[in-house]
Coordinates of C-alpha atoms and ligand atoms in Angstrom, one line a residue:
M1 CA 8.2 -3.9 -48.0
I2 CA 6.7 -7.2 -46.8
P3 CA 7.7 -10.0 -49.2
A4 CA 4.9 -11.9 -50.9
L5 CA 6.9 -15.1 -50.1
S6 CA 9.7 -15.4 -47.7
L7 CA 11.7 -18.5 -47.1
D8 CA 13.9 -18.0 -44.1
N9 CA 16.9 -20.2 -43.3
I10 CA 15.2 -23.3 -44.8
T11 CA 16.8 -26.7 -44.4
C12 CA 15.2 -29.9 -45.8
T13 CA 16.5 -33.3 -44.7
F14 CA 15.0 -36.5 -46.0
V15 CA 15.2 -39.8 -44.3
S16 CA 15.8 -42.8 -46.5
K17 CA 12.8 -45.1 -46.9
D18 CA 15.0 -48.2 -47.0
D19 CA 17.4 -47.3 -44.2
R20 CA 15.9 -45.0 -41.5
S21 CA 19.5 -44.2 -40.3
Q22 CA 20.4 -42.7 -43.7
R23 CA 19.6 -39.0 -44.1
Y24 CA 20.0 -36.7 -47.0
T25 CA 20.0 -32.9 -46.7
A26 CA 18.7 -31.6 -50.0
V27 CA 18.6 -27.9 -49.1
A28 CA 20.5 -26.2 -46.3
D29 CA 20.2 -22.7 -44.7
T30 CA 18.5 -21.2 -47.7
T31 CA 16.9 -17.7 -47.5
L32 CA 14.9 -16.4 -50.4
N33 CA 12.5 -13.5 -50.5
I34 CA 10.2 -12.6 -53.4
A35 CA 8.6 -9.2 -53.4
P36 CA 5.0 -8.6 -54.5
G37 CA 5.0 -8.3 -58.3
E38 CA 8.6 -9.6 -58.6
F39 CA 9.6 -12.4 -61.1
V40 CA 12.3 -14.5 -59.6
S41 CA 13.9 -17.5 -61.2
V42 CA 15.9 -20.2 -59.5
V43 CA 18.4 -22.1 -61.5
G44 CA 20.7 -24.9 -60.5
P45 CA 22.1 -28.3 -61.6
T46 CA 19.8 -31.2 -61.9
G47 CA 18.7 -32.8 -58.6
C48 CA 20.0 -29.9 -56.5
G49 CA 16.8 -29.1 -54.7
K50 CA 14.9 -26.6 -56.8
S51 CA 11.6 -28.5 -56.6
T52 CA 12.1 -29.1 -52.9
L53 CA 12.3 -25.3 -52.4
L54 CA 9.2 -24.7 -54.5
N55 CA 7.3 -27.4 -52.6
V56 CA 8.2 -25.7 -49.3
G57 CA 6.9 -22.4 -50.7
A58 CA 3.7 -24.2 -51.8
G59 CA 3.2 -25.6 -48.3
L60 CA 3.3 -29.1 -49.8
L61 CA 6.5 -29.9 -47.8
E62 CA 7.3 -28.8 -44.3
P63 CA 11.0 -27.9 -44.0
S64 CA 13.1 -29.6 -41.3
S65 CA 14.0 -26.1 -40.0
G66 CA 13.4 -22.5 -41.0
T67 CA 10.3 -20.5 -41.5
V68 CA 8.0 -19.7 -44.4
K69 CA 6.0 -16.5 -44.5
V70 CA 3.3 -15.5 -47.0
F71 CA 2.8 -11.7 -47.0
G72 CA 4.3 -11.6 -43.5
Q73 CA 2.1 -14.4 -42.0
P74 CA 3.7 -17.7 -41.0
L75 CA 2.6 -20.5 -43.4
N76 CA 0.7 -23.4 -41.9
G77 CA -0.3 -26.1 -44.3
I78 CA -1.1 -25.4 -48.0
N79 CA -0.3 -21.9 -49.3
S80 CA -3.7 -20.8 -50.4
R81 CA -2.5 -17.5 -51.9
A82 CA -0.3 -19.4 -54.4
G83 CA -1.1 -21.1 -57.7
Y84 CA 1.1 -23.8 -59.1
M85 CA 2.1 -25.0 -62.5
F86 CA 4.3 -28.1 -62.6
Q87 CA 6.3 -29.8 -65.3
A88 CA 4.0 -32.8 -65.4
E89 CA 0.6 -32.7 -67.0
A90 CA -1.9 -31.8 -64.3
L91 CA -5.1 -31.8 -66.5
M92 CA -8.0 -34.2 -65.7
P93 CA -8.4 -36.3 -68.8
W94 CA -12.1 -36.8 -68.2
R95 CA -12.9 -33.1 -68.1
S96 CA -13.1 -30.8 -71.1
A97 CA -10.7 -27.8 -71.4
L98 CA -13.3 -25.5 -69.9
Q99 CA -14.2 -27.9 -67.1
N100 CA -10.5 -28.2 -66.3
V101 CA -10.0 -24.5 -66.2
I102 CA -13.0 -24.0 -63.8
A103 CA -12.3 -27.0 -61.5
G104 CA -10.7 -24.8 -58.9
L105 CA -13.5 -22.2 -59.0
Q106 CA -16.0 -25.0 -58.6
F107 CA -14.0 -26.3 -55.7
R108 CA -14.2 -22.9 -54.1
G109 CA -18.0 -22.9 -54.5
V110 CA -18.2 -20.2 -57.2
A111 CA -21.6 -20.3 -59.0
E112 CA -21.6 -22.4 -62.2
D113 CA -22.5 -19.5 -64.5
D114 CA -19.9 -17.2 -63.0
A115 CA -17.3 -20.0 -63.2
R116 CA -18.1 -20.7 -66.8
R117 CA -17.9 -17.0 -67.7
Q118 CA -14.5 -16.6 -66.0
G119 CA -13.3 -19.9 -67.6
E120 CA -14.3 -18.7 -71.1
E121 CA -12.5 -15.4 -70.5
W122 CA -9.3 -17.2 -69.5
L123 CA -9.5 -19.6 -72.4
T124 CA -9.7 -16.5 -74.7
R125 CA -6.8 -14.8 -72.9
V126 CA -4.5 -17.9 -73.4
G127 CA -5.6 -18.1 -77.1
L128 CA -8.0 -21.0 -76.8
Q129 CA -11.3 -19.4 -77.6
G130 CA -13.6 -22.0 -79.0
F131 CA -11.6 -24.9 -77.6
G132 CA -13.5 -25.2 -74.3
D133 CA -15.3 -28.4 -75.3
R134 CA -12.2 -30.3 -76.3
Y135 CA -10.7 -32.9 -74.0
P136 CA -7.0 -32.9 -73.1
H137 CA -6.2 -35.8 -75.6
Q138 CA -7.7 -33.7 -78.4
L139 CA -5.3 -30.8 -77.7
S140 CA -1.6 -30.4 -78.6
G141 CA 1.1 -30.3 -75.9
G142 CA 1.2 -26.5 -76.2
M143 CA -2.5 -26.2 -76.0
R144 CA -2.6 -28.4 -72.9
K145 CA -0.1 -26.1 -71.2
R146 CA -2.3 -23.1 -72.1
V147 CA -5.2 -24.8 -70.4
A148 CA -3.0 -25.5 -67.3
L149 CA -1.9 -21.8 -67.3
A150 CA -5.6 -20.7 -67.5
Q151 CA -6.4 -23.2 -64.7
T152 CA -3.8 -21.7 -62.5
L153 CA -4.5 -18.0 -63.3
V154 CA -8.3 -18.1 -63.2
L155 CA -8.0 -18.4 -59.4
D156 CA -6.1 -15.0 -59.4
P157 CA -3.3 -16.2 -57.0
D158 CA -1.1 -13.5 -55.5
I159 CA 1.9 -15.8 -55.9
I160 CA 2.6 -18.0 -58.9
L161 CA 4.9 -21.0 -58.4
M162 CA 6.1 -22.6 -61.6
D163 CA 8.4 -25.7 -61.8
E164 CA 9.8 -26.0 -65.3
P165 CA 6.4 -25.6 -66.8
F166 CA 7.5 -25.5 -70.4
S167 CA 10.4 -27.9 -70.5
A168 CA 8.5 -30.6 -72.4
L169 CA 7.6 -28.2 -75.3
D170 CA 9.4 -27.7 -78.6
I171 CA 11.4 -24.5 -78.7
Q172 CA 9.0 -22.4 -80.8
T173 CA 6.0 -23.3 -78.7
R174 CA 8.0 -22.7 -75.6
Q175 CA 9.0 -19.2 -76.6
L176 CA 5.4 -18.4 -77.5
M177 CA 4.3 -19.6 -74.0
E178 CA 7.1 -17.7 -72.3
N179 CA 6.0 -14.5 -74.0
E180 CA 2.4 -15.2 -73.1
V181 CA 3.3 -15.7 -69.4
L182 CA 5.3 -12.4 -69.5
D183 CA 2.3 -10.5 -71.0
L184 CA -0.1 -11.9 -68.4
W185 CA 2.4 -11.2 -65.6
N186 CA 2.9 -7.7 -66.9
A187 CA -0.8 -7.0 -66.8
K188 CA -1.3 -8.3 -63.3
K189 CA 2.2 -8.2 -61.7
K190 CA 2.0 -11.1 -59.3
A191 CA 5.0 -12.5 -57.4
V192 CA 6.4 -15.4 -59.4
L193 CA 8.9 -18.1 -58.3
F194 CA 10.0 -19.8 -61.5
I195 CA 12.2 -22.9 -61.4
T196 CA 14.2 -23.8 -64.5
H197 CA 17.2 -25.7 -65.8
D198 CA 17.5 -23.2 -68.6
L199 CA 19.6 -20.1 -67.9
D200 CA 18.5 -18.4 -71.1
E201 CA 14.8 -18.8 -70.1
A202 CA 15.6 -17.6 -66.5
I203 CA 17.3 -14.4 -67.7
A204 CA 14.8 -13.6 -70.4
M205 CA 11.8 -13.8 -68.1
S206 CA 13.0 -12.6 -64.7
D207 CA 13.7 -9.5 -62.5
R208 CA 16.2 -11.6 -60.5
V209 CA 18.0 -14.9 -61.0
V210 CA 19.2 -17.0 -58.0
V211 CA 21.8 -19.7 -58.6
L212 CA 21.8 -22.7 -56.4
S213 CA 24.8 -24.9 -55.6
A214 CA 25.0 -28.6 -56.5
G215 CA 23.6 -30.9 -53.7
P216 CA 23.8 -32.2 -51.1
A217 CA 23.1 -29.2 -48.8
T218 CA 22.2 -27.0 -51.7
R219 CA 22.2 -23.2 -51.0
P220 CA 22.1 -20.0 -53.0
I221 CA 25.5 -19.1 -54.3
G222 CA 24.7 -16.1 -56.5
E223 CA 22.0 -13.6 -57.1
F224 CA 21.7 -11.4 -60.2
V225 CA 19.4 -8.5 -60.9
I226 CA 18.3 -8.7 -64.5
D227 CA 18.2 -5.0 -65.5
L228 CA 17.0 -5.7 -69.1
P229 CA 14.3 -3.5 -70.5
R230 CA 10.6 -4.6 -70.4
P231 CA 8.4 -5.5 -72.2
R232 CA 10.6 -8.3 -73.5
D233 CA 10.3 -10.8 -76.3
V234 CA 12.1 -13.8 -75.0
A235 CA 13.6 -14.6 -78.4
E236 CA 14.7 -11.1 -79.2
I237 CA 16.1 -10.2 -75.8
R238 CA 18.7 -13.0 -76.2
T239 CA 20.6 -10.8 -78.7
H240 CA 20.7 -7.8 -76.4
P241 CA 24.4 -7.0 -75.4
R242 CA 23.4 -6.8 -71.7
F243 CA 21.7 -10.3 -71.9
V244 CA 25.0 -11.7 -73.3
E245 CA 26.9 -10.0 -70.5
L246 CA 24.6 -11.3 -67.8
H247 CA 24.6 -14.8 -69.3
A248 CA 28.4 -14.9 -69.1
Q249 CA 28.4 -13.6 -65.5
I250 CA 25.8 -16.1 -64.3
W251 CA 27.2 -19.0 -66.2
G252 CA 30.5 -18.3 -64.6
V253 CA 28.9 -19.2 -61.2
L254 CA 26.6 -22.0 -62.5
R255 CA 29.0 -23.9 -64.7
E256 CA 31.0 -25.6 -62.0
E257 CA 27.9 -26.6 -60.1
V258 CA 26.4 -28.1 -63.2
L259 CA 29.5 -30.1 -63.7
K260 CA 29.4 -31.3 -60.1
G261 CA 25.7 -32.2 -60.4
Y262 CA 26.4 -34.1 -63.6
Q263 CA 29.2 -36.1 -61.9
Q264 CA 26.9 -36.9 -59.0
Q265 CA 24.1 -38.1 -61.3
K266 CA 26.6 -40.3 -63.1
Q267 CA 27.7 -41.9 -59.8
K268 CA 24.1 -42.6 -59.0
V269 CA 23.6 -44.6 -62.2
Ligands
LIG1 N1 10.6 -36.9 -50.6 C1 11.9 -37.1 -50.7 N2 12.5 -38.1 -50.1 C2 13.8 -38.4 -50.2 N3 14.6 -37.6 -51.1 C3 14.1 -36.6 -51.7 C4 12.7 -36.3 -51.6 N4 12.4 -35.3 -52.4 C5 13.6 -34.9 -53.0 N5 14.6 -35.7 -52.6 C6 16.0 -35.6 -53.0 O1 16.4 -34.3 -52.8 C7 17.2 -33.9 -53.9 C8 16.6 -32.6 -54.5 O2 15.5 -33.0 -55.3 P1 14.7 -31.9 -56.1 O3 13.6 -32.7 -56.9 O4 14.3 -30.8 -55.3 O5 15.8 -31.4 -57.2 P2 15.6 -30.5 -58.5 O6 16.7 -29.5 -58.4 O7 14.2 -30.0 -58.6 O8 15.8 -31.6 -59.6 P3 15.6 -31.5 -61.2 O9 16.4 -30.4 -61.7 O10 16.2 -32.8 -61.7 O11 14.1 -31.4 -61.4 C9 17.4 -35.0 -54.8 O12 18.6 -35.7 -54.5 C10 16.2 -35.9 -54.5 O13 16.5 -37.3 -54.7

């Protein structure tokens, strides 16, 4: 089967702004394939290169070497078959919730009536019916995330790239959002690349979890198939004996890297 997203032998080396002779290889020789409809999470210690990989998949960052393919086609420039959701707030404060949701459709030249209809549908799907006229500052953090989710999914991307989208939320709101994402994913089965620090979240959501080593020259050091039943409730699945078993196995690989990453961060301070 042709992967939806294929990162083949990717290396990303950055040149220091202050000293052009200084180089830092964030990611080295990394291969990662995501099948159509597959939900893959990437976990790793802080600063190891997770966002760098996602940016490569999004076409926002050109790797120093290696190839990126989208449904078998080499990627040149922005990945137009992907939708992104980042940790930081991406809503436009001067636009209402509905106007934020339909911004991408307008950009694509979809007729205003059609865009509004689709926007309203998506606001309903993410539980925000009747909130379309509110501005971002009039919404809670969880509601703003829902708007951002609708904004991403209204474009019906074949690949969804998420970089710690819920890390700023309180635990209850976060679990609600995770379940919503799983329900929406279950209905449409798009390829998802999900970046997270949180191993519990990665296991609860995914078909597969990839563990990255601490930097520099980060690479995958473990890959685990998450054979837990679906549909899942992210809070309930954590008590499943198989979840506990998988958690112990993956943490066995991740623990040392997290400690290394932590030491490196301390040295940087
Ligand atoms: N444009 C850049 N120029 C120079 N160095 C960079 C650049 N982008 C990332 N880096 C470095 O590459 C490494 C990996 O960064 P990245 O943001 O991908 O890590 P991460 O795993 O997503 O981090 P976190 O878990 O903290 O979000 C870091 O050491 C970072 O400082």
